[in-house]
PDB file of C-alpha atoms in Angstrom:
ATOM      1  CA  GLY O   1     -36.891 -26.177-142.934  1.00  0.00           C
ATOM      2  CA  GLU O   2     -40.194 -26.223-144.761  1.00  0.00           C
ATOM      3  CA  ASN O   3     -42.538 -29.191-144.414  1.00  0.00           C
ATOM      4  CA  VAL O   4     -45.502 -29.698-146.745  1.00  0.00           C
ATOM      5  CA  GLU O   5     -48.239 -32.183-145.930  1.00  0.00           C
ATOM      6  CA  GLN O   6     -50.683 -33.251-148.663  1.00  0.00           C
ATOM      7  CA  HIS O   7     -54.009 -35.067-148.379  1.00  0.00           C
ATOM      8  CA  PRO O   8     -55.512 -37.330-149.481  1.00  0.00           C
ATOM      9  CA  SER O   9     -52.877 -39.693-150.864  1.00  0.00           C
ATOM     10  CA  THR O  10     -55.426 -41.223-153.239  1.00  0.00           C
ATOM     11  CA  LEU O  11     -58.664 -39.805-154.598  1.00  0.00           C
ATOM     12  CA  SER O  12     -61.178 -41.577-156.766  1.00  0.00           C
ATOM     13  CA  VAL O  13     -64.062 -39.676-158.401  1.00  0.00           C
ATOM     14  CA  GLN O  14     -66.635 -40.159-161.126  1.00  0.00           C
ATOM     15  CA  GLU O  15     -66.332 -38.180-164.325  1.00  0.00           C
ATOM     16  CA  GLY O  16     -68.029 -34.811-163.884  1.00  0.00           C
ATOM     17  CA  ASP O  17     -67.532 -34.708-160.119  1.00  0.00           C
ATOM     18  CA  SER O  18     -65.268 -32.231-158.347  1.00  0.00           C
ATOM     19  CA  ALA O  19     -61.942 -33.120-156.734  1.00  0.00           C
ATOM     20  CA  VAL O  20     -60.253 -31.278-153.886  1.00  0.00           C
ATOM     21  CA  ILE O  21     -56.682 -31.778-152.699  1.00  0.00           C
ATOM     22  CA  LYS O  22     -55.388 -30.026-149.587  1.00  0.00           C
ATOM     23  CA  CYS O  23     -51.897 -29.055-148.445  1.00  0.00           C
ATOM     24  CA  THR O  24     -50.487 -27.457-145.337  1.00  0.00           C
ATOM     25  CA  TYR O  25     -47.085 -25.848-144.967  1.00  0.00           C
ATOM     26  CA  SER O  26     -44.985 -24.938-141.959  1.00  0.00           C
ATOM     27  CA  ASP O  27     -42.691 -22.069-142.978  1.00  0.00           C
ATOM     28  CA  SER O  28     -44.319 -18.658-142.836  1.00  0.00           C
ATOM     29  CA  ALA O  29     -41.572 -17.395-145.190  1.00  0.00           C
ATOM     30  CA  SER O  30     -43.073 -19.439-148.038  1.00  0.00           C
ATOM     31  CA  ASN O  31     -44.803 -17.180-150.522  1.00  0.00           C
ATOM     32  CA  TYR O  32     -45.126 -19.153-153.745  1.00  0.00           C
ATOM     33  CA  PHE O  33     -47.353 -22.218-154.053  1.00  0.00           C
ATOM     34  CA  PRO O  34     -47.445 -24.124-157.355  1.00  0.00           C
ATOM     35  CA  TRP O  35     -49.388 -27.253-158.205  1.00  0.00           C
ATOM     36  CA  TYR O  36     -47.963 -29.829-160.587  1.00  0.00           C
ATOM     37  CA  LYS O  37     -49.580 -32.688-162.485  1.00  0.00           C
ATOM     38  CA  GLN O  38     -47.375 -35.658-163.218  1.00  0.00           C
ATOM     39  CA  GLU O  39     -48.391 -38.462-165.540  1.00  0.00           C
ATOM     40  CA  LEU O  40     -46.653 -41.816-165.388  1.00  0.00           C
ATOM     41  CA  GLY O  41     -43.055 -41.565-166.561  1.00  0.00           C
ATOM     42  CA  LYS O  42     -43.289 -37.861-167.340  1.00  0.00           C
ATOM     43  CA  ARG O  43     -42.131 -34.613-165.808  1.00  0.00           C
ATOM     44  CA  PRO O  44     -44.171 -32.535-163.373  1.00  0.00           C
ATOM     45  CA  GLN O  45     -46.196 -30.015-165.345  1.00  0.00           C
ATOM     46  CA  LEU O  46     -47.309 -26.777-163.749  1.00  0.00           C
ATOM     47  CA  ILE O  47     -51.087 -26.492-163.797  1.00  0.00           C
ATOM     48  CA  ILE O  48     -51.643 -23.465-161.571  1.00  0.00           C
ATOM     49  CA  ASP O  49     -49.781 -21.416-158.995  1.00  0.00           C
ATOM     50  CA  ILE O  50     -50.588 -18.790-156.411  1.00  0.00           C
ATOM     51  CA  ARG O  51     -48.569 -16.217-154.540  1.00  0.00           C
ATOM     52  CA  SER O  52     -49.053 -15.157-150.950  1.00  0.00           C
ATOM     53  CA  ASN O  53     -50.557 -11.784-151.848  1.00  0.00           C
ATOM     54  CA  VAL O  54     -53.528 -13.522-153.517  1.00  0.00           C
ATOM     55  CA  GLY O  55     -56.244 -15.578-151.827  1.00  0.00           C
ATOM     56  CA  GLU O  56     -57.697 -17.362-154.823  1.00  0.00           C
ATOM     57  CA  LYS O  57     -56.862 -17.985-158.469  1.00  0.00           C
ATOM     58  CA  LYS O  58     -58.875 -19.712-161.154  1.00  0.00           C
ATOM     59  CA  ASP O  59     -58.057 -21.074-164.590  1.00  0.00           C
ATOM     60  CA  GLN O  60     -61.005 -22.694-166.347  1.00  0.00           C
ATOM     61  CA  ARG O  61     -61.812 -25.889-164.402  1.00  0.00           C
ATOM     62  CA  ILE O  62     -58.938 -25.480-161.951  1.00  0.00           C
ATOM     63  CA  ALA O  63     -58.784 -23.197-158.932  1.00  0.00           C
ATOM     64  CA  VAL O  64     -56.428 -22.775-156.021  1.00  0.00           C
ATOM     65  CA  THR O  65     -57.164 -21.130-152.674  1.00  0.00           C
ATOM     66  CA  LEU O  66     -54.647 -19.971-150.098  1.00  0.00           C
ATOM     67  CA  ASN O  67     -55.167 -19.277-146.402  1.00  0.00           C
ATOM     68  CA  LYS O  68     -51.967 -17.683-145.138  1.00  0.00           C
ATOM     69  CA  THR O  69     -53.143 -17.485-141.540  1.00  0.00           C
ATOM     70  CA  ALA O  70     -53.870 -21.199-141.363  1.00  0.00           C
ATOM     71  CA  LYS O  71     -50.936 -22.039-143.679  1.00  0.00           C
ATOM     72  CA  HIS O  72     -52.932 -24.170-146.026  1.00  0.00           C
ATOM     73  CA  PHE O  73     -53.789 -24.155-149.701  1.00  0.00           C
ATOM     74  CA  SER O  74     -56.076 -26.295-151.802  1.00  0.00           C
ATOM     75  CA  LEU O  75     -56.536 -27.377-155.403  1.00  0.00           C
ATOM     76  CA  HIS O  76     -60.067 -27.622-156.773  1.00  0.00           C
ATOM     77  CA  ILE O  77     -60.822 -29.368-160.046  1.00  0.00           C
ATOM     78  CA  THR O  78     -64.399 -29.134-161.311  1.00  0.00           C
ATOM     79  CA  GLU O  79     -66.119 -31.235-163.979  1.00  0.00           C
ATOM     80  CA  THR O  80     -63.365 -33.832-163.827  1.00  0.00           C
ATOM     81  CA  GLN O  81     -62.485 -35.805-166.953  1.00  0.00           C
ATOM     82  CA  PRO O  82     -60.633 -39.124-167.344  1.00  0.00           C
ATOM     83  CA  GLU O  83     -57.603 -37.246-168.695  1.00  0.00           C
ATOM     84  CA  ASP O  84     -57.321 -35.496-165.316  1.00  0.00           C
ATOM     85  CA  SER O  85     -56.160 -38.840-163.892  1.00  0.00           C
ATOM     86  CA  ALA O  86     -52.551 -38.398-162.715  1.00  0.00           C
ATOM     87  CA  VAL O  87     -50.461 -37.706-159.630  1.00  0.00           C
ATOM     88  CA  TYR O  88     -50.832 -34.170-158.316  1.00  0.00           C
ATOM     89  CA  PHE O  89     -48.179 -32.480-156.196  1.00  0.00           C
ATOM     90  CA  CYS O  90     -48.416 -29.289-154.219  1.00  0.00           C
ATOM     91  CA  ALA O  91     -45.252 -27.388-153.395  1.00  0.00           C
ATOM     92  CA  ALA O  92     -44.083 -24.335-151.492  1.00  0.00           C
ATOM     93  CA  SER O  93     -41.157 -21.985-152.017  1.00  0.00           C
ATOM     94  CA  PRO O  94     -39.810 -19.152-149.913  1.00  0.00           C
ATOM     95  CA  GLY O  95     -39.042 -15.793-151.461  1.00  0.00           C
ATOM     96  CA  GLY O  96     -35.894 -13.720-151.746  1.00  0.00           C
ATOM     97  CA  THR O  97     -32.602 -15.517-152.216  1.00  0.00           C
ATOM     98  CA  SER O  98     -34.243 -18.802-151.233  1.00  0.00           C
ATOM     99  CA  TYR O  99     -36.765 -18.569-154.061  1.00  0.00           C
ATOM    100  CA  GLY O 100     -37.035 -21.663-156.178  1.00  0.00           C
ATOM    101  CA  LYS O 101     -36.274 -24.175-153.458  1.00  0.00           C
ATOM    102  CA  LEU O 102     -39.519 -26.079-153.792  1.00  0.00           C
ATOM    103  CA  THR O 103     -40.633 -28.385-151.019  1.00  0.00           C
ATOM    104  CA  PHE O 104     -43.167 -30.877-152.344  1.00  0.00           C
ATOM    105  CA  GLY O 105     -46.023 -32.676-150.735  1.00  0.00           C
ATOM    106  CA  GLN O 106     -46.243 -36.460-150.912  1.00  0.00           C
ATOM    107  CA  GLY O 107     -48.560 -36.440-153.907  1.00  0.00           C
ATOM    108  CA  THR O 108     -52.178 -37.401-154.568  1.00  0.00           C
ATOM    109  CA  ILE O 109     -53.076 -40.104-157.046  1.00  0.00           C
ATOM    110  CA  LEU O 110     -56.278 -38.897-158.717  1.00  0.00           C
ATOM    111  CA  THR O 111     -58.349 -41.418-160.638  1.00  0.00           C
ATOM    112  CA  VAL O 112     -61.351 -40.215-162.641  1.00  0.00           C
ATOM    113  CA  HIS O 113     -63.688 -43.038-163.632  1.00  0.00           C
ATOM    114  CA  PRO O 114     -65.660 -42.640-166.887  1.00  0.00           C
TER     115      PRO O 114
ATOM    116  CA  ASP E   1     -39.107 -21.177-177.595  1.00  0.00           C
ATOM    117  CA  ALA E   2     -37.376 -24.257-176.198  1.00  0.00           C
ATOM    118  CA  GLY E   3     -38.351 -25.425-172.768  1.00  0.00           C
ATOM    119  CA  VAL E   4     -36.021 -27.000-170.225  1.00  0.00           C
ATOM    120  CA  THR E   5     -34.001 -29.741-171.895  1.00  0.00           C
ATOM    121  CA  GLN E   6     -32.109 -32.533-170.181  1.00  0.00           C
ATOM    122  CA  SER E   7     -29.741 -35.260-171.286  1.00  0.00           C
ATOM    123  CA  PRO E   8     -29.403 -38.156-171.291  1.00  0.00           C
ATOM    124  CA  THR E   9     -32.985 -39.350-170.895  1.00  0.00           C
ATOM    125  CA  HIS E  10     -32.064 -42.771-169.572  1.00  0.00           C
ATOM    126  CA  LEU E  11     -28.851 -44.325-168.333  1.00  0.00           C
ATOM    127  CA  ILE E  12     -27.634 -47.329-166.401  1.00  0.00           C
ATOM    128  CA  LYS E  13     -24.576 -47.195-164.181  1.00  0.00           C
ATOM    129  CA  THR E  14     -22.794 -49.602-161.855  1.00  0.00           C
ATOM    130  CA  ARG E  15     -22.353 -49.021-158.127  1.00  0.00           C
ATOM    131  CA  GLY E  16     -19.273 -46.937-157.417  1.00  0.00           C
ATOM    132  CA  GLN E  17     -19.263 -45.237-160.802  1.00  0.00           C
ATOM    133  CA  GLN E  18     -19.738 -41.552-161.472  1.00  0.00           C
ATOM    134  CA  VAL E  19     -22.435 -39.896-163.579  1.00  0.00           C
ATOM    135  CA  THR E  20     -22.923 -36.459-165.154  1.00  0.00           C
ATOM    136  CA  LEU E  21     -26.365 -35.177-166.107  1.00  0.00           C
ATOM    137  CA  ARG E  22     -26.921 -32.060-168.188  1.00  0.00           C
ATOM    138  CA  CYS E  23     -29.570 -29.365-168.324  1.00  0.00           C
ATOM    139  CA  SER E  24     -30.291 -26.391-170.552  1.00  0.00           C
ATOM    140  CA  PRO E  25     -32.739 -23.955-168.980  1.00  0.00           C
ATOM    141  CA  LYS E  26     -35.720 -22.415-170.696  1.00  0.00           C
ATOM    142  CA  SER E  27     -34.749 -19.472-172.870  1.00  0.00           C
ATOM    143  CA  GLY E  28     -34.332 -16.353-170.745  1.00  0.00           C
ATOM    144  CA  HIS E  29     -34.018 -18.226-167.462  1.00  0.00           C
ATOM    145  CA  ASP E  30     -30.902 -17.759-165.336  1.00  0.00           C
ATOM    146  CA  THR E  31     -31.553 -19.988-162.323  1.00  0.00           C
ATOM    147  CA  VAL E  32     -31.311 -23.768-162.401  1.00  0.00           C
ATOM    148  CA  SER E  33     -32.303 -26.213-159.666  1.00  0.00           C
ATOM    149  CA  TRP E  34     -31.903 -29.966-159.511  1.00  0.00           C
ATOM    150  CA  TYR E  35     -34.293 -32.419-157.900  1.00  0.00           C
ATOM    151  CA  GLN E  36     -34.227 -36.147-157.230  1.00  0.00           C
ATOM    152  CA  GLN E  37     -37.508 -38.044-157.515  1.00  0.00           C
ATOM    153  CA  ALA E  38     -37.528 -41.604-156.247  1.00  0.00           C
ATOM    154  CA  LEU E  39     -40.301 -43.897-157.422  1.00  0.00           C
ATOM    155  CA  GLY E  40     -43.620 -43.055-155.766  1.00  0.00           C
ATOM    156  CA  GLN E  41     -42.340 -39.930-154.052  1.00  0.00           C
ATOM    157  CA  GLY E  42     -42.314 -36.207-154.621  1.00  0.00           C
ATOM    158  CA  PRO E  43     -39.213 -34.475-155.974  1.00  0.00           C
ATOM    159  CA  GLN E  44     -36.531 -33.622-153.396  1.00  0.00           C
ATOM    160  CA  PHE E  45     -34.446 -30.453-153.810  1.00  0.00           C
ATOM    161  CA  ILE E  46     -30.742 -31.127-154.346  1.00  0.00           C
ATOM    162  CA  PHE E  47     -29.296 -27.664-155.055  1.00  0.00           C
ATOM    163  CA  GLN E  48     -29.730 -24.462-157.014  1.00  0.00           C
ATOM    164  CA  TYR E  49     -27.324 -22.524-159.208  1.00  0.00           C
ATOM    165  CA  TYR E  50     -27.419 -18.824-159.970  1.00  0.00           C
ATOM    166  CA  GLU E  51     -24.645 -16.719-161.517  1.00  0.00           C
ATOM    167  CA  GLU E  52     -22.485 -19.854-161.741  1.00  0.00           C
ATOM    168  CA  GLU E  53     -22.556 -20.344-157.961  1.00  0.00           C
ATOM    169  CA  GLU E  54     -24.375 -22.855-155.782  1.00  0.00           C
ATOM    170  CA  ARG E  55     -26.840 -20.634-153.963  1.00  0.00           C
ATOM    171  CA  GLN E  56     -28.887 -23.157-151.998  1.00  0.00           C
ATOM    172  CA  ARG E  57     -28.483 -26.797-151.101  1.00  0.00           C
ATOM    173  CA  GLY E  58     -30.838 -29.453-149.854  1.00  0.00           C
ATOM    174  CA  ASN E  59     -30.067 -32.380-147.598  1.00  0.00           C
ATOM    175  CA  PHE E  60     -27.828 -34.323-149.984  1.00  0.00           C
ATOM    176  CA  PRO E  61     -24.275 -35.578-149.383  1.00  0.00           C
ATOM    177  CA  ASP E  62     -21.177 -34.078-150.982  1.00  0.00           C
ATOM    178  CA  ARG E  63     -21.207 -36.898-153.544  1.00  0.00           C
ATOM    179  CA  PHE E  64     -23.726 -34.686-155.318  1.00  0.00           C
ATOM    180  CA  SER E  65     -22.086 -31.698-156.946  1.00  0.00           C
ATOM    181  CA  GLY E  66     -22.900 -29.370-159.769  1.00  0.00           C
ATOM    182  CA  HIS E  67     -21.845 -26.611-162.013  1.00  0.00           C
ATOM    183  CA  GLN E  68     -23.421 -23.764-163.954  1.00  0.00           C
ATOM    184  CA  PHE E  69     -21.871 -22.380-167.110  1.00  0.00           C
ATOM    185  CA  PRO E  70     -21.904 -18.793-168.394  1.00  0.00           C
ATOM    186  CA  ASN E  71     -24.756 -19.675-170.779  1.00  0.00           C
ATOM    187  CA  TYR E  72     -26.803 -20.764-167.699  1.00  0.00           C
ATOM    188  CA  SER E  73     -26.727 -24.447-168.585  1.00  0.00           C
ATOM    189  CA  SER E  74     -25.905 -26.773-165.724  1.00  0.00           C
ATOM    190  CA  GLU E  75     -24.495 -30.169-164.849  1.00  0.00           C
ATOM    191  CA  LEU E  76     -25.221 -32.493-161.957  1.00  0.00           C
ATOM    192  CA  ASN E  77     -22.462 -34.883-160.964  1.00  0.00           C
ATOM    193  CA  VAL E  78     -22.896 -37.831-158.650  1.00  0.00           C
ATOM    194  CA  ASN E  79     -19.835 -39.743-157.464  1.00  0.00           C
ATOM    195  CA  ALA E  80     -19.546 -43.184-155.890  1.00  0.00           C
ATOM    196  CA  LEU E  81     -23.017 -44.196-157.013  1.00  0.00           C
ATOM    197  CA  LEU E  82     -25.199 -46.204-154.649  1.00  0.00           C
ATOM    198  CA  LEU E  83     -28.198 -48.349-155.488  1.00  0.00           C
ATOM    199  CA  GLY E  84     -30.316 -45.784-153.650  1.00  0.00           C
ATOM    200  CA  ASP E  85     -29.312 -43.102-156.155  1.00  0.00           C
ATOM    201  CA  SER E  86     -31.583 -44.749-158.717  1.00  0.00           C
ATOM    202  CA  ALA E  87     -34.227 -42.125-159.461  1.00  0.00           C
ATOM    203  CA  LEU E  88     -35.557 -39.578-161.898  1.00  0.00           C
ATOM    204  CA  TYR E  89     -33.354 -36.490-161.824  1.00  0.00           C
ATOM    205  CA  LEU E  90     -35.218 -33.341-162.720  1.00  0.00           C
ATOM    206  CA  CYS E  91     -33.865 -29.980-163.703  1.00  0.00           C
ATOM    207  CA  ALA E  92     -35.995 -26.897-163.115  1.00  0.00           C
ATOM    208  CA  SER E  93     -35.391 -23.391-164.371  1.00  0.00           C
ATOM    209  CA  THR E  94     -36.737 -19.961-163.569  1.00  0.00           C
ATOM    210  CA  LEU E  95     -35.864 -16.325-163.898  1.00  0.00           C
ATOM    211  CA  ASP E  96     -34.357 -15.246-160.600  1.00  0.00           C
ATOM    212  CA  ARG E  97     -36.670 -14.460-157.722  1.00  0.00           C
ATOM    213  CA  GLY E  98     -40.281 -14.695-158.325  1.00  0.00           C
ATOM    214  CA  ASN E  99     -41.115 -16.296-161.618  1.00  0.00           C
ATOM    215  CA  THR E 100     -42.718 -19.523-162.714  1.00  0.00           C
ATOM    216  CA  ILE E 101     -40.605 -22.636-162.281  1.00  0.00           C
ATOM    217  CA  TYR E 102     -40.541 -25.113-165.152  1.00  0.00           C
ATOM    218  CA  PHE E 103     -39.277 -28.694-165.138  1.00  0.00           C
ATOM    219  CA  GLY E 104     -37.449 -30.622-167.812  1.00  0.00           C
ATOM    220  CA  GLU E 105     -38.372 -34.155-168.839  1.00  0.00           C
ATOM    221  CA  GLY E 106     -35.794 -35.612-166.489  1.00  0.00           C
ATOM    222  CA  SER E 107     -32.997 -38.154-166.646  1.00  0.00           C
ATOM    223  CA  TRP E 108     -33.804 -41.664-165.461  1.00  0.00           C
ATOM    224  CA  LEU E 109     -30.785 -43.094-163.638  1.00  0.00           C
ATOM    225  CA  THR E 110     -30.630 -46.765-162.751  1.00  0.00           C
ATOM    226  CA  VAL E 111     -27.740 -47.971-160.586  1.00  0.00           C
ATOM    227  CA  VAL E 112     -27.092 -51.714-160.673  1.00  0.00           C
TER     228      VAL E 112
END
């Protein structure tokens, strides 16, 4: 089955700096890669996603890049703010009838210091 | 437009008991998946329902079972509860094959 590795497990930055979180996946059948932000005691909230036919996607301060050949994808947050502090999870899902079976990474605890 | 709704939000059960958790998918969504999230870990896929059938299953024992109703809502049942079943149970919904997946707020289950 799919295996998703996420690094780093913790990330501490100063407000205004950039943050980068990296994930690798093992199953070449995976074609959907969402990123979720989870605050303490709350549900995972989708912040950005990318599909395998796209190499990069950007939404304001957040961007995701995908390298299908190397089987890795990354989350980039620019101009970080204290409210960006949370746990971030990457995930991967295959397509077809297996779509929606998300395999998650271990999570990254992001702390943005004012 | 209501998002994914789950009930109950919190519950406490005793070892050996049975529990039923409920989920209503986002309006227009027909596919429901359930995940278990233990403290400090990422969500783990339990199973997925589509057209009232279990379509995919993760690595969970048969004590975990589910159901999907004609209105696409779903239930997760766990029998013979163990202490290790204590977790946040998340429901996720999507429109079949290729659309954004949204999570509900979850049901916090504590087994004592």
